[in-house]
Amino acid sequence: MSSISVESVTKRFAGHTAVSNLSLQVPSGGIYGLLGPNGAGKSTTIRLIMGILQPDEGRIALFGAGGSGRNLSSRIGYLPEERGLYKKMKVLDHLVFLGEVKGISRTEARRRAMVWLERLEIANWAQKKVEDLSKGMQQKVQFAGALLHEPELVILDEPFSGLDPINAQVMKDIVVEIAAAGRTVLLSTHVMEQAERMCDRVAIIARGKLVANGTVAQVKADFGGRHVALGFSGNRPLADAVLADPRLIARMDDYGASAELKMAEGAQPEQLLTALVNAGVGLRRFEVVEPSLHAIFVAKVGADPDAAPLPVATGAAA
Ligand SMILES: Nc1ncnc2c1ncn2[C@@H]1O[C@H](COP(=O)(O)OP(=O)(O)OP(=O)(O)O)[C@@H](O)[C@H]1O
């Protein structure tokens, strides 16, 4: 059974089509990644699923039946993209309030809230006003609020944005635990490396349309081709002529000190290795790899505007 079924959904805003004939099936259990560049329509899709917006065309069903996120909210935990807590409320009171809204008794909501605050390492802030917390801490509070009622479906819109690596790791561990317990997580992100490591299935959308969909392994297999990861240890400029040869290379993501490339049709990785060695290029890595989701994303939707800055190509040791 699908936890979420999106069938041929279109949503327009004043003539702009934010979501265009989109179909997705999010199965029960596991982590489903909704990936796409800025403005792709991820948040709009999530708002449609949550019933905050209504589709102009198409149909959305949750838990195998009709009904939007609005009237099924006790079964869903939702972290919206626009973070919003009542700034003047104390952290613990706020969580208790969110728990009570979802039908948990005050005592139980308080107990669970304290467990979450401990887990998220912000228990010392329980009696502080929300406005006294940093943005990242507020995000953790809101995340806890979305999970307090132990929902079977958790929908997280860019859950890791703005978090430092340590806090992102804490949140990631929790998301993985939720899925390991058999519950369903739908998360949106444009951080491909994270999606690749966490998600069982992904849908890549661009300009409101689906461009790739399936298990991470399927999406990689569909992309096809043979891929090689290179790391340069010296004489990088000597590689340029080899890497510009269309008989060898179909496309390349060049990071300067390293590169990921797709071999041209019919070309063998061994030919590339020979050509590089003959050109006198120093290599610290030469590996036939699966294409990364990042490479697939970039190939399908164009450059990822939020990707980490590329290392500067110096031609020197990596
Ligand atoms: N309420 C609205 N009114 C008008 N246009 C909107 C509205 N909501 C979204 N859009 C437009 O729809 C498109 C998709 O926006 P959406 O927020 O869904 O993208 P996104 O993939 O979540 O992007 P990001 O990663 O930048 O948050 C954008 O062009 C956006 O400007």
mmCIF file of C-alpha atoms in Angstrom, residues 132-266:
data_model
loop_
_atom_site.group_PDB
_atom_site.id
_atom_site.type_symbol
_atom_site.label_atom_id
_atom_site.label_comp_id
_atom_site.label_asym_id
_atom_site.label_seq_id
_atom_site.Cartn_x
_atom_site.Cartn_y
_atom_site.Cartn_z
ATOM 1 C CA ASP A 132 15.858 33.101 22.887
ATOM 2 C CA LEU A 133 16.937 30.037 20.891
ATOM 3 C CA SER A 134 19.088 30.103 17.778
ATOM 4 C CA LYS A 135 17.403 29.317 14.468
ATOM 5 C CA GLY A 136 18.894 25.834 14.399
ATOM 6 C CA MET A 137 17.660 25.137 17.933
ATOM 7 C CA GLN A 138 14.183 26.356 17.029
ATOM 8 C CA GLN A 139 14.260 23.997 14.078
ATOM 9 C CA LYS A 140 15.048 21.121 16.423
ATOM 10 C CA VAL A 141 12.129 22.103 18.659
ATOM 11 C CA GLN A 142 9.802 22.179 15.679
ATOM 12 C CA PHE A 143 11.151 18.821 14.520
ATOM 13 C CA ALA A 144 10.409 17.354 17.964
ATOM 14 C CA GLY A 145 6.930 18.888 17.772
ATOM 15 C CA ALA A 146 6.308 17.071 14.491
ATOM 16 C CA LEU A 147 7.273 13.728 16.053
ATOM 17 C CA LEU A 148 5.701 14.005 19.496
ATOM 18 C CA HIS A 149 2.553 12.093 18.578
ATOM 19 C CA GLU A 150 4.579 9.266 16.975
ATOM 20 C CA PRO A 151 3.004 9.646 13.529
ATOM 21 C CA GLU A 152 3.180 6.811 11.038
ATOM 22 C CA LEU A 153 3.986 9.246 8.215
ATOM 23 C CA VAL A 154 6.571 11.974 8.706
ATOM 24 C CA ILE A 155 6.858 14.736 6.097
ATOM 25 C CA LEU A 156 9.922 16.931 6.404
ATOM 26 C CA ASP A 157 10.468 19.904 4.097
ATOM 27 C CA GLU A 158 14.212 20.593 3.912
ATOM 28 C CA PRO A 159 14.782 19.241 7.441
ATOM 29 C CA PHE A 160 18.542 19.767 7.430
ATOM 30 C CA SER A 161 18.719 23.233 5.936
ATOM 31 C CA GLY A 162 20.543 25.703 8.120
ATOM 32 C CA LEU A 163 21.813 23.067 10.559
ATOM 33 C CA ASP A 164 25.479 22.612 11.358
ATOM 34 C CA PRO A 165 26.949 19.164 10.584
ATOM 35 C CA ILE A 166 26.594 17.934 14.181
ATOM 36 C CA ASN A 167 22.916 18.858 14.430
ATOM 37 C CA ALA A 168 22.243 17.611 10.914
ATOM 38 C CA GLN A 169 23.739 14.284 12.033
ATOM 39 C CA VAL A 170 21.496 14.120 15.110
ATOM 40 C CA MET A 171 18.421 14.774 12.950
ATOM 41 C CA LYS A 172 19.592 12.297 10.322
ATOM 42 C CA ASP A 173 19.984 9.578 12.971
ATOM 43 C CA ILE A 174 16.415 10.199 14.131
ATOM 44 C CA VAL A 175 15.029 10.084 10.593
ATOM 45 C CA VAL A 176 16.828 6.799 9.975
ATOM 46 C CA GLU A 177 15.438 5.393 13.248
ATOM 47 C CA ILE A 178 11.901 6.368 12.285
ATOM 48 C CA ALA A 179 12.240 4.481 9.013
ATOM 49 C CA ALA A 180 13.910 1.509 10.715
ATOM 50 C CA ALA A 181 10.860 1.287 12.985
ATOM 51 C CA GLY A 182 8.733 0.714 9.871
ATOM 52 C CA ARG A 183 7.326 4.213 9.601
ATOM 53 C CA THR A 184 7.368 6.314 6.435
ATOM 54 C CA VAL A 185 9.420 9.439 5.891
ATOM 55 C CA LEU A 186 9.017 11.815 2.955
ATOM 56 C CA LEU A 187 11.702 14.466 2.935
ATOM 57 C CA SER A 188 12.602 17.147 0.477
ATOM 58 C CA THR A 189 16.158 18.237 -0.069
ATOM 59 C CA HIS A 190 18.512 19.587 -2.656
ATOM 60 C CA VAL A 191 21.541 18.073 -0.914
ATOM 61 C CA MET A 192 22.177 15.092 -3.127
ATOM 62 C CA GLU A 193 24.901 13.407 -1.095
ATOM 63 C CA GLN A 194 22.582 13.225 1.889
ATOM 64 C CA ALA A 195 19.698 11.901 -0.198
ATOM 65 C CA GLU A 196 21.931 9.285 -1.760
ATOM 66 C CA ARG A 197 22.991 7.956 1.619
ATOM 67 C CA MET A 198 19.600 8.069 3.327
ATOM 68 C CA CYS A 199 16.829 7.465 0.844
ATOM 69 C CA ASP A 200 15.414 4.149 -0.274
ATOM 70 C CA ARG A 201 13.579 5.819 -3.131
ATOM 71 C CA VAL A 202 13.837 9.211 -4.733
ATOM 72 C CA ALA A 203 11.899 11.387 -7.131
ATOM 73 C CA ILE A 204 13.819 14.138 -8.864
ATOM 74 C CA ILE A 205 11.651 17.016 -10.009
ATOM 75 C CA ALA A 206 12.595 20.066 -12.048
ATOM 76 C CA ARG A 207 10.300 22.890 -13.124
ATOM 77 C CA GLY A 208 7.391 21.042 -11.547
ATOM 78 C CA LYS A 209 7.909 17.890 -13.605
ATOM 79 C CA LEU A 210 9.219 14.474 -12.676
ATOM 80 C CA VAL A 211 12.588 13.791 -14.329
ATOM 81 C CA ALA A 212 13.653 10.609 -12.496
ATOM 82 C CA ASN A 213 11.944 8.291 -10.070
ATOM 83 C CA GLY A 214 12.519 4.970 -8.346
ATOM 84 C CA THR A 215 14.880 3.287 -5.935
ATOM 85 C CA VAL A 216 18.300 4.903 -5.838
ATOM 86 C CA ALA A 217 19.654 1.806 -7.616
ATOM 87 C CA GLN A 218 16.975 2.080 -10.340
ATOM 88 C CA VAL A 219 17.610 5.770 -10.910
ATOM 89 C CA LYS A 220 21.310 5.002 -11.291
ATOM 90 C CA ALA A 221 20.681 2.076 -13.625
ATOM 91 C CA ASP A 222 18.277 4.175 -15.728
ATOM 92 C CA PHE A 223 20.914 6.869 -16.088
ATOM 93 C CA GLY A 224 23.124 4.188 -17.599
ATOM 94 C CA GLY A 225 26.665 4.413 -18.898
ATOM 95 C CA ARG A 226 29.997 3.638 -17.308
ATOM 96 C CA HIS A 227 31.280 6.128 -14.796
ATOM 97 C CA VAL A 228 34.755 6.799 -13.485
ATOM 98 C CA ALA A 229 35.875 8.795 -10.467
ATOM 99 C CA LEU A 230 39.279 10.416 -10.830
ATOM 100 C CA GLY A 231 41.537 12.056 -8.269
ATOM 101 C CA PHE A 232 44.558 13.961 -9.508
ATOM 102 C CA SER A 233 47.827 14.054 -7.604
ATOM 103 C CA GLY A 234 49.737 16.257 -9.994
ATOM 104 C CA ASN A 235 50.114 17.591 -13.518
ATOM 105 C CA ARG A 236 46.383 18.133 -13.788
ATOM 106 C CA PRO A 237 46.724 20.385 -16.877
ATOM 107 C CA LEU A 238 48.167 17.393 -18.738
ATOM 108 C CA ALA A 239 44.791 15.675 -18.298
ATOM 109 C CA ASP A 240 42.852 18.401 -20.070
ATOM 110 C CA ALA A 241 43.359 17.150 -23.614
ATOM 111 C CA VAL A 242 42.434 13.573 -22.628
ATOM 112 C CA LEU A 243 39.319 14.696 -20.742
ATOM 113 C CA ALA A 244 38.214 16.850 -23.676
ATOM 114 C CA ASP A 245 38.224 13.847 -26.036
ATOM 115 C CA PRO A 246 34.592 13.090 -26.927
ATOM 116 C CA ARG A 247 35.579 9.588 -28.058
ATOM 117 C CA LEU A 248 36.441 8.834 -24.416
ATOM 118 C CA ILE A 249 34.237 11.104 -22.313
ATOM 119 C CA ALA A 250 30.506 11.764 -22.686
ATOM 120 C CA ARG A 251 30.196 14.216 -19.802
ATOM 121 C CA MET A 252 32.213 15.336 -16.822
ATOM 122 C CA ASP A 253 31.677 16.992 -13.445
ATOM 123 C CA ASP A 254 35.007 18.669 -12.926
ATOM 124 C CA TYR A 255 36.022 19.523 -9.365
ATOM 125 C CA GLY A 256 39.563 20.507 -10.259
ATOM 126 C CA ALA A 257 41.402 18.147 -7.923
ATOM 127 C CA SER A 258 38.941 15.395 -8.767
ATOM 128 C CA ALA A 259 36.348 14.622 -11.412
ATOM 129 C CA GLU A 260 33.448 12.290 -11.998
ATOM 130 C CA LEU A 261 32.850 11.346 -15.590
ATOM 131 C CA LYS A 262 30.635 9.308 -17.822
ATOM 132 C CA MET A 263 32.451 7.296 -20.484
ATOM 133 C CA ALA A 264 31.492 7.825 -24.105
ATOM 134 C CA GLU A 265 29.424 5.085 -25.734
ATOM 135 C CA GLY A 266 31.727 2.157 -26.522
#
